[in-house]
Coordinates of C-alpha atoms and ligand atoms in Angstrom, one line a residue:
M1 CA -8.9 21.7 37.1
A2 CA -5.9 21.1 34.8
A3 CA -6.1 22.4 31.1
L4 CA -8.6 20.2 29.4
T5 CA -6.0 18.8 26.9
D6 CA -4.0 17.8 29.8
L7 CA -6.5 15.6 31.4
T8 CA -6.2 11.9 31.2
I9 CA -9.0 9.8 30.0
A10 CA -9.7 8.6 33.5
E11 CA -9.9 12.3 34.6
A12 CA -12.0 13.4 31.6
R13 CA -14.5 10.6 32.2
D14 CA -15.2 11.8 35.7
A15 CA -15.5 15.4 34.6
L16 CA -17.9 14.6 31.8
R17 CA -20.0 12.3 34.0
S18 CA -20.2 15.0 36.7
R19 CA -21.0 17.6 33.9
E20 CA -18.2 19.7 35.0
V21 CA -17.2 19.6 31.4
S22 CA -19.2 19.1 28.2
A23 CA -18.3 16.7 25.4
T24 CA -18.6 19.6 23.0
E25 CA -16.2 21.7 25.1
L26 CA -13.6 18.9 25.2
T27 CA -13.8 18.2 21.6
A28 CA -13.5 21.9 20.7
E29 CA -10.4 22.4 22.9
Y30 CA -8.8 19.3 21.2
S31 CA -9.8 20.3 17.8
A32 CA -8.0 23.7 18.2
V33 CA -4.8 21.6 19.1
V34 CA -5.4 19.5 16.1
E35 CA -5.3 22.7 14.0
A36 CA -2.3 24.1 15.8
I37 CA -0.1 21.2 15.4
R38 CA -0.6 20.9 11.6
P39 CA 3.2 21.6 11.0
L40 CA 3.9 18.2 12.7
N41 CA 1.9 16.5 9.9
A42 CA 0.5 13.9 12.4
F43 CA -2.8 13.6 10.7
I44 CA -3.7 12.4 7.1
T45 CA -7.4 13.2 7.3
E46 CA -9.0 15.6 10.0
T47 CA -12.6 14.8 10.8
L48 CA -13.3 17.7 13.0
D49 CA -16.9 18.3 11.8
L50 CA -17.8 14.8 12.3
A51 CA -16.1 14.9 15.8
A52 CA -18.4 18.0 16.6
E53 CA -21.4 15.9 15.7
Q54 CA -20.3 12.9 17.6
A55 CA -19.6 15.1 20.6
K56 CA -23.2 16.4 20.5
Q57 CA -24.6 12.9 20.5
S58 CA -22.2 12.0 23.4
E59 CA -23.6 14.9 25.3
A60 CA -27.1 13.6 24.9
K61 CA -26.1 10.1 26.1
L62 CA -24.2 11.6 29.0
A63 CA -27.1 13.7 30.0
A64 CA -29.5 10.6 29.8
G65 CA -26.9 8.5 31.7
T66 CA -26.6 6.1 29.1
G67 CA -23.0 7.0 28.0
G68 CA -20.4 4.3 27.0
A69 CA -17.0 3.6 28.7
L70 CA -15.4 6.3 26.4
E71 CA -18.3 8.6 26.1
G72 CA -17.1 12.0 24.7
I73 CA -13.5 11.0 24.8
P74 CA -11.6 12.7 21.8
L75 CA -9.3 10.1 20.1
G76 CA -7.2 9.7 16.9
I77 CA -7.2 6.5 14.7
K78 CA -4.2 5.2 12.9
D79 CA -4.9 5.3 9.1
L80 CA -4.5 1.5 9.1
F81 CA -7.8 1.0 10.6
C82 CA -10.7 0.9 8.0
T83 CA -13.2 3.6 9.0
E84 CA -16.6 3.7 7.2
G85 CA -17.1 6.7 5.1
V86 CA -13.7 8.1 6.0
L87 CA -10.6 8.0 3.6
T88 CA -8.3 5.1 4.8
T89 CA -4.8 5.3 3.2
A90 CA -2.4 3.0 5.1
G91 CA 0.1 5.9 4.3
S92 CA 0.1 4.7 0.8
H93 CA -0.5 6.2 -2.6
I94 CA -1.9 3.0 -3.7
L95 CA -5.0 3.5 -1.6
D96 CA -5.8 6.8 -3.0
G97 CA -9.3 7.8 -2.6
F98 CA -10.2 4.6 -0.8
I99 CA -13.2 5.1 1.5
P100 CA -14.2 1.9 3.2
P101 CA -17.8 0.8 3.2
Y102 CA -17.3 -0.9 6.7
E103 CA -15.7 -0.1 9.9
S104 CA -12.8 -2.2 11.6
T105 CA -13.8 -4.0 14.6
V106 CA -11.6 -2.2 16.9
S107 CA -12.5 1.4 15.6
G108 CA -16.0 0.3 15.6
N109 CA -15.7 -0.9 19.3
L110 CA -14.3 2.5 20.3
K111 CA -17.1 4.2 18.5
R112 CA -19.7 2.1 20.3
A113 CA -18.1 3.0 23.5
G114 CA -18.8 6.7 22.8
A115 CA -15.4 7.9 21.6
V116 CA -15.2 10.8 19.4
M117 CA -12.9 10.5 16.3
L118 CA -10.8 13.6 15.4
G119 CA -9.2 12.1 12.5
K120 CA -6.9 9.5 10.9
L121 CA -3.3 9.7 12.0
N122 CA -0.2 9.5 9.8
M123 CA 1.9 6.4 9.6
D124 CA 4.7 4.7 7.8
E125 CA 3.5 3.1 4.5
F126 CA 1.5 -0.1 5.2
A127 CA 3.1 0.2 8.8
M128 CA 6.6 -0.6 7.5
G129 CA 9.1 1.6 9.2
S130 CA 10.6 2.9 12.4
A131 CA 10.6 6.7 11.9
N132 CA 7.5 7.5 10.0
I133 CA 9.4 8.6 7.0
T134 CA 7.9 6.2 4.4
S135 CA 4.5 7.7 4.4
Y136 CA 3.2 8.9 1.0
Y137 CA 1.7 11.9 3.0
G138 CA 5.2 13.0 4.1
P139 CA 7.1 12.4 7.5
V140 CA 5.7 13.3 10.7
H141 CA 7.7 15.6 13.0
S142 CA 7.9 14.7 16.8
P143 CA 6.7 17.5 19.0
W144 CA 10.0 17.0 21.0
S145 CA 13.2 18.4 20.2
R146 CA 16.8 18.3 21.5
K147 CA 18.0 20.9 23.9
G148 CA 19.5 23.7 22.1
D149 CA 19.0 22.1 18.8
N150 CA 15.7 22.5 16.6
R151 CA 16.3 20.0 14.0
P152 CA 13.1 18.0 13.5
L153 CA 13.2 14.6 15.2
V154 CA 11.3 11.6 14.1
P155 CA 8.4 10.3 16.1
G156 CA 9.3 6.8 15.8
G157 CA 7.2 4.5 13.6
S158 CA 5.2 3.0 12.2
S159 CA 2.5 4.6 14.5
G160 CA 4.4 8.1 14.4
G161 CA 1.3 10.1 13.8
S162 CA -0.5 8.6 16.8
A163 CA 2.5 8.9 19.0
A164 CA 3.0 12.7 18.0
A165 CA -0.6 13.4 18.4
V166 CA -1.0 12.0 21.8
A167 CA 2.4 13.5 23.0
A168 CA 1.2 17.0 21.5
R169 CA -2.2 16.8 23.3
A170 CA -4.0 16.9 20.1
V171 CA -5.9 13.7 21.1
M172 CA -6.4 12.1 24.4
A173 CA -5.3 8.8 23.1
A174 CA -4.9 7.0 19.8
T175 CA -4.9 3.5 18.3
G176 CA -1.7 2.1 17.0
T177 CA -0.7 -1.2 15.5
D178 CA 2.4 -3.1 16.3
T179 CA 3.9 -5.8 13.9
G180 CA 7.4 -5.7 15.3
G181 CA 7.5 -2.6 17.6
S182 CA 5.2 0.1 16.0
I183 CA 3.3 0.7 19.2
R184 CA 6.1 0.5 21.7
Q185 CA 8.9 2.3 19.9
P186 CA 7.1 5.5 19.0
A187 CA 5.7 5.5 22.4
A188 CA 9.2 5.4 23.8
F189 CA 10.3 8.2 21.4
A190 CA 7.4 10.4 22.2
G191 CA 7.3 10.1 26.1
I192 CA 3.9 8.2 26.2
V193 CA 2.5 4.9 27.1
G194 CA 2.1 2.2 24.2
L195 CA 0.5 -1.2 24.8
K196 CA 0.9 -4.1 22.3
P197 CA -1.6 -6.8 23.5
T198 CA -1.3 -10.3 23.2
Y199 CA -1.7 -11.6 19.6
G200 CA -5.4 -12.4 19.2
R201 CA -6.6 -9.9 21.9
C202 CA -7.8 -7.3 19.6
S203 CA -9.4 -8.2 16.2
R204 CA -7.6 -7.6 13.1
W205 CA -10.8 -7.5 11.0
G206 CA -10.8 -4.2 9.0
V207 CA -7.2 -3.4 9.8
V208 CA -5.1 -3.2 6.5
A209 CA -2.9 -6.2 6.8
F210 CA 0.9 -6.0 6.8
A211 CA 2.1 -9.4 8.4
S212 CA -1.0 -11.2 9.5
S213 CA 0.7 -13.5 12.0
L214 CA 2.4 -10.5 13.8
D215 CA -0.2 -7.6 13.4
Q216 CA -1.9 -6.5 16.6
A217 CA -3.8 -3.2 17.5
G218 CA -3.3 -1.4 20.8
P219 CA -3.6 1.7 22.7
M220 CA -1.2 4.7 22.7
T221 CA -2.0 6.9 25.8
R222 CA -0.7 9.3 28.4
S223 CA -1.0 6.9 31.4
V224 CA -1.1 3.3 32.1
R225 CA -4.7 3.7 33.3
D226 CA -5.8 5.2 30.0
A227 CA -4.1 2.2 28.3
A228 CA -6.1 -0.3 30.5
I229 CA -9.4 1.7 29.7
M230 CA -8.6 1.8 26.0
L231 CA -7.8 -1.8 25.7
G232 CA -10.9 -2.7 27.6
A233 CA -12.8 -0.9 24.8
M234 CA -10.7 -2.1 21.9
A235 CA -10.3 -5.9 22.6
G236 CA -12.7 -8.8 22.6
F237 CA -13.5 -11.9 20.6
D238 CA -14.4 -11.4 16.9
P239 CA -15.7 -14.2 14.9
K240 CA -14.7 -12.2 11.9
D241 CA -11.0 -12.6 12.6
S242 CA -10.1 -16.3 12.6
T243 CA -7.0 -15.7 14.9
S244 CA -9.1 -13.6 17.4
A245 CA -9.1 -15.3 20.8
D246 CA -12.2 -16.3 22.5
I247 CA -11.1 -15.7 25.9
D248 CA -12.7 -13.6 29.0
L249 CA -12.0 -10.0 29.0
P250 CA -11.1 -8.8 32.5
D251 CA -11.8 -5.4 33.6
F252 CA -8.1 -4.1 33.0
E253 CA -8.4 -1.1 35.2
T254 CA -8.6 -3.4 38.3
A255 CA -5.1 -4.4 37.6
L256 CA -3.8 -1.3 38.9
T257 CA -3.5 -2.2 42.5
G258 CA -0.1 -0.5 42.9
D259 CA 1.3 -3.6 44.5
I260 CA 3.9 -5.8 42.9
R261 CA 5.4 -7.3 46.1
G262 CA 6.7 -10.8 45.5
L263 CA 6.3 -10.5 41.6
R264 CA 9.2 -12.1 39.9
I265 CA 10.6 -10.0 37.1
G266 CA 13.1 -11.3 34.8
I267 CA 16.1 -9.4 33.2
P268 CA 17.0 -10.8 29.9
K269 CA 20.7 -10.8 29.8
E270 CA 20.8 -11.1 26.0
Y271 CA 19.1 -7.5 25.9
R272 CA 22.5 -6.0 27.2
L273 CA 23.8 -5.4 23.7
D274 CA 27.0 -3.6 22.8
G275 CA 26.3 -0.3 21.3
T276 CA 23.1 0.4 23.2
N277 CA 23.0 3.9 24.3
P278 CA 24.6 4.1 27.8
E279 CA 21.8 6.4 29.0
I280 CA 19.2 3.7 28.1
L281 CA 21.3 1.0 30.1
K282 CA 21.4 3.4 33.1
L283 CA 17.6 3.7 32.8
W284 CA 17.2 0.1 32.7
D285 CA 19.2 -0.2 36.0
Q286 CA 17.0 2.5 37.4
G287 CA 14.0 0.5 36.3
I288 CA 15.4 -2.6 38.1
A289 CA 15.9 -0.7 41.2
W290 CA 12.3 0.9 41.2
A291 CA 10.8 -2.6 40.9
K292 CA 13.1 -3.9 43.6
A293 CA 12.1 -1.0 45.9
A294 CA 8.5 -1.8 45.3
G295 CA 9.0 -5.5 46.6
A296 CA 9.5 -7.4 43.2
E297 CA 12.1 -10.1 43.1
I298 CA 14.6 -9.6 40.3
V299 CA 15.9 -12.7 38.5
E300 CA 18.4 -12.8 35.7
V301 CA 17.0 -14.8 32.8
S302 CA 18.3 -15.9 29.4
L303 CA 16.6 -15.7 26.0
P304 CA 19.4 -17.4 24.0
H305 CA 17.8 -17.1 20.5
T306 CA 17.4 -13.3 20.9
K307 CA 20.2 -12.5 18.5
Y308 CA 18.3 -14.2 15.7
A309 CA 15.2 -12.2 16.3
L310 CA 15.7 -9.4 13.9
A311 CA 16.8 -11.6 11.1
T312 CA 13.8 -13.9 11.6
Y313 CA 11.3 -11.1 11.6
Y314 CA 12.9 -9.5 8.4
I315 CA 12.3 -12.7 6.7
I316 CA 8.8 -13.5 8.1
A317 CA 7.2 -10.0 8.0
P318 CA 8.1 -9.4 4.4
A319 CA 7.2 -12.8 3.3
E320 CA 3.6 -12.2 4.7
A321 CA 3.6 -8.7 3.5
S322 CA 4.3 -9.7 -0.1
S323 CA 1.4 -12.0 0.0
N324 CA -1.0 -9.6 1.6
L325 CA -0.1 -6.7 -0.7
A326 CA -0.8 -8.9 -3.8
R327 CA -4.4 -7.5 -3.6
Y328 CA -3.4 -4.1 -4.7
D329 CA -3.8 -4.5 -8.3
G330 CA -5.6 -1.4 -9.5
V331 CA -8.8 -3.5 -9.9
R332 CA -10.1 -3.6 -6.5
F333 CA -9.1 -0.5 -4.5
G334 CA -7.7 2.9 -4.8
L335 CA -5.2 3.9 -7.4
R336 CA -5.3 2.7 -11.0
V337 CA -2.7 3.6 -13.6
P338 CA -3.9 2.4 -17.0
G339 CA -1.8 0.2 -19.4
D340 CA -2.4 -1.4 -22.8
T341 CA -2.9 -4.8 -21.2
L342 CA -4.2 -6.1 -18.1
D343 CA -0.7 -7.1 -16.9
E344 CA 0.6 -3.7 -17.8
M345 CA -2.1 -1.9 -15.8
Y346 CA -1.0 -4.1 -12.8
A347 CA 2.5 -3.3 -13.3
N348 CA 2.0 0.5 -13.8
T349 CA -0.3 0.7 -10.7
R350 CA 2.0 -1.1 -8.3
A351 CA 5.0 0.8 -9.6
A352 CA 3.4 4.1 -9.1
G353 CA 1.4 3.1 -6.0
F354 CA 4.1 1.7 -3.6
G355 CA 7.1 3.5 -2.1
A356 CA 10.6 2.3 -2.1
E357 CA 10.4 0.7 1.5
V358 CA 7.3 -1.4 0.5
K359 CA 8.8 -2.5 -2.8
R360 CA 12.0 -3.5 -1.0
R361 CA 9.9 -5.6 1.4
I362 CA 7.7 -7.3 -1.5
M363 CA 11.0 -8.2 -3.3
I364 CA 12.5 -9.7 -0.1
G365 CA 9.3 -11.4 0.6
T366 CA 8.8 -13.0 -2.7
Y367 CA 12.4 -14.1 -2.7
V368 CA 12.3 -15.9 0.6
L369 CA 9.0 -17.6 -0.5
S370 CA 10.3 -18.5 -3.8
A371 CA 10.7 -22.3 -4.8
G372 CA 14.4 -22.3 -4.6
Y373 CA 14.8 -20.5 -1.3
Y374 CA 11.8 -21.3 0.7
D375 CA 13.4 -24.0 2.9
A376 CA 16.6 -22.0 3.4
Y377 CA 14.8 -18.8 4.5
Y378 CA 11.2 -18.8 5.1
L379 CA 11.0 -22.3 6.6
K380 CA 14.1 -21.8 8.6
A381 CA 12.8 -18.5 9.9
Q382 CA 9.5 -20.2 11.0
K383 CA 11.7 -22.8 13.0
V384 CA 13.7 -20.0 14.8
R385 CA 10.6 -18.2 15.5
A386 CA 9.3 -21.4 17.4
L387 CA 12.7 -21.4 19.5
I388 CA 12.4 -17.6 20.2
A389 CA 8.8 -18.4 21.5
R390 CA 10.2 -21.4 23.4
D391 CA 13.0 -19.1 25.1
F392 CA 10.1 -16.9 26.4
A393 CA 8.0 -19.9 27.6
Q394 CA 11.0 -21.4 29.5
A395 CA 11.8 -17.9 31.0
F396 CA 8.2 -17.6 32.1
E397 CA 8.6 -20.8 34.0
K398 CA 10.7 -18.8 36.3
V399 CA 9.4 -15.4 36.2
D400 CA 6.0 -13.3 35.8
L401 CA 7.4 -10.6 33.7
L402 CA 10.4 -9.4 31.8
L403 CA 11.9 -5.8 32.0
A404 CA 13.8 -4.3 29.2
P405 CA 14.5 -1.2 27.3
T406 CA 12.1 -0.4 24.6
A407 CA 14.4 1.0 21.9
P408 CA 18.3 1.0 21.7
T409 CA 18.4 4.8 21.2
P410 CA 16.4 7.9 21.9
A411 CA 14.6 9.7 18.8
F412 CA 16.8 10.6 16.1
A413 CA 16.7 13.5 13.7
L414 CA 14.9 13.4 10.4
G415 CA 17.7 12.7 7.9
E416 CA 19.8 10.5 10.2
K417 CA 20.0 6.6 9.5
M418 CA 17.8 7.1 6.5
D419 CA 20.0 5.9 3.9
D420 CA 20.7 2.6 5.5
P421 CA 17.6 0.3 6.0
I422 CA 19.7 -2.1 8.2
A423 CA 20.5 0.5 10.7
M424 CA 16.8 1.5 10.8
Y425 CA 15.8 -2.2 11.2
L426 CA 18.0 -2.3 14.4
N427 CA 15.5 0.0 16.0
D428 CA 13.4 -3.0 16.6
V429 CA 15.9 -5.1 18.4
F430 CA 14.1 -4.9 21.7
T431 CA 10.6 -5.0 20.5
V432 CA 10.6 -7.8 17.8
P433 CA 11.3 -10.8 20.0
A434 CA 8.0 -10.3 21.9
S435 CA 6.2 -9.8 18.4
L436 CA 7.4 -13.0 17.1
A437 CA 6.2 -14.8 20.2
G438 CA 2.9 -12.9 20.3
L439 CA 3.3 -11.7 23.8
P440 CA 1.8 -8.7 25.5
A441 CA 4.2 -5.8 26.1
I442 CA 4.1 -2.1 27.2
S443 CA 6.4 0.7 26.8
I444 CA 6.1 3.5 29.5
P445 CA 8.0 6.8 29.5
A446 CA 10.6 6.4 32.2
G447 CA 13.0 9.4 32.1
L448 CA 14.6 12.0 29.8
N449 CA 18.2 11.7 28.4
S450 CA 20.7 14.5 28.6
D451 CA 19.3 16.1 25.6
G452 CA 15.9 16.2 27.3
L453 CA 14.4 13.4 25.0
P454 CA 12.0 10.8 26.4
L455 CA 13.3 7.0 27.0
G456 CA 11.0 4.1 27.5
L457 CA 11.2 0.9 29.6
Q458 CA 9.5 -2.1 28.3
L459 CA 7.6 -4.9 30.3
I460 CA 6.8 -8.1 28.6
G461 CA 4.1 -10.6 29.8
K462 CA 2.8 -14.1 29.5
P463 CA 0.2 -14.7 26.8
F464 CA -3.2 -13.0 27.7
D465 CA -1.6 -11.6 31.0
E466 CA -2.1 -7.9 30.2
M467 CA -3.3 -7.6 33.9
T468 CA 0.2 -8.3 35.3
V469 CA 1.9 -6.1 32.6
L470 CA -0.5 -3.3 33.5
R471 CA 0.0 -3.8 37.2
A472 CA 3.8 -3.6 37.1
A473 CA 3.7 -0.8 34.5
G474 CA 1.6 1.2 37.0
V475 CA 4.0 0.8 39.6
L476 CA 7.0 1.8 37.4
E477 CA 4.9 4.8 36.2
T478 CA 4.6 6.0 39.7
A479 CA 8.2 5.5 40.5
A480 CA 9.4 7.2 37.3
A481 CA 6.8 10.2 37.8
F482 CA 7.5 11.3 34.2
T483 CA 5.7 14.8 33.9
A484 CA 7.9 16.2 31.1
K485 CA 6.1 17.7 28.1
P486 CA 7.2 18.3 24.5
E487 CA 7.8 22.0 23.5
F488 CA 5.4 21.6 20.5
V489 CA 2.0 21.5 22.2
G490 CA -0.8 23.3 20.7
A491 CA -3.3 26.0 21.7
G492 CA -4.9 26.2 25.0
Q493 CA -1.7 25.4 26.9
Ligands
LIG524 N1 9.8 -1.2 12.4 C1 9.2 -2.5 12.1 C2 9.2 -2.7 10.5 O1 9.5 -1.7 9.9 C3 7.9 -2.8 12.7 C4 6.8 -2.1 12.0 C5 5.5 -2.4 12.8 O2 5.5 -2.9 14.0 N2 4.3 -2.1 12.1 O3 8.7 -3.6 10.0

């Protein structure tokens, strides 16, 4: 058998059920890697003792034949999910010492399925970022590095801790959240699979809010099958989230038939942007060739409003964030910096508690919502958002799926692009449109560039059609046969 930390969830599940491996053994192996990769700063909080306890309970359940779908599987949880009794920071100073008295629906679903939590993963502050450099707890380093160059690279963001931990084999899978690309872009940078489900598929209850009309939880894994398994456990209707979809949950694993003959795959011509890294364009062509060879029909489609997507997102997301983040006032949660008056206490707390990027977003958000500018910015952005969604709906009259790159560049070094927020926002150019339209989308690792860094391909599907997204992703995954591993993998390798 492969090293325990190289097993996929699907393989580990079989090994656990046949008692070839024990949950305790598996958790211990992973815990050793969690300790070994501490220099990457992927975790904000480790819960290894709790994990050992949970693994023991899983062992009893497996022995009794009552194990859940993820019984004994060691996972990491992005620190945006409230976890009962375990520090939850959203990567922010303002949530200092916040120990939620409740569990988010998604992490609760995973727990109930038997998953073992190894810890809470580092992330950009309030999920705002594309490089995991805005965390109050410091940047995360990617486990990958460029050939012959040991400068630390970013893992992508905002789910950078999740991406780094999954790629470095410190967890078998992790949760991420995606508001404008934060599952897919770090998955592409780290050479793993990241699935953003349809908006409404996974409950937002107990997930610290960034931009509520966009936020969506999803799995980050090392295989497409694992993404299907994780999604099955995470998703489902939740009456506690008013935008949760009351819709049947298919068995996502059955999507992986390996057959995409006759599937119509659209290639959005507006995604061929000037300035996109040529190796990424080449990989895109390679993806098209793989899909064709597997019997799919390739159709060029047009999404004419794509060029407005980033501007639209960077109005809507900050607007919602400015409203959501009003709750951090020093009274209800976390940090409090005293002042002579109540107003001064609010101001002191927020000045000390939020980092620069969060403050920038709050200012942009309050500006675009202010009386004089609401019509010119926020309302206009809402209208453009509807046009972007309509572009997709029209394309999906002709095709079943869309294929595009995930990100316009491979991972960059820590320090590059850092002083220019606009350059950073450009990372999201291929991921934001599907977010604005609420569509399911996946990134799969499809190749390495000449520096030896992973590159991702993205498939975007119709609303609630994760089945087709997973089916095609499975076929591309097989064709790509991506087996590369980062250099920085922990103990036991
Ligand atoms: N990078 C984007 C942003 O900074 C997306 C973040 C996300 O999806 N959470 O807003």
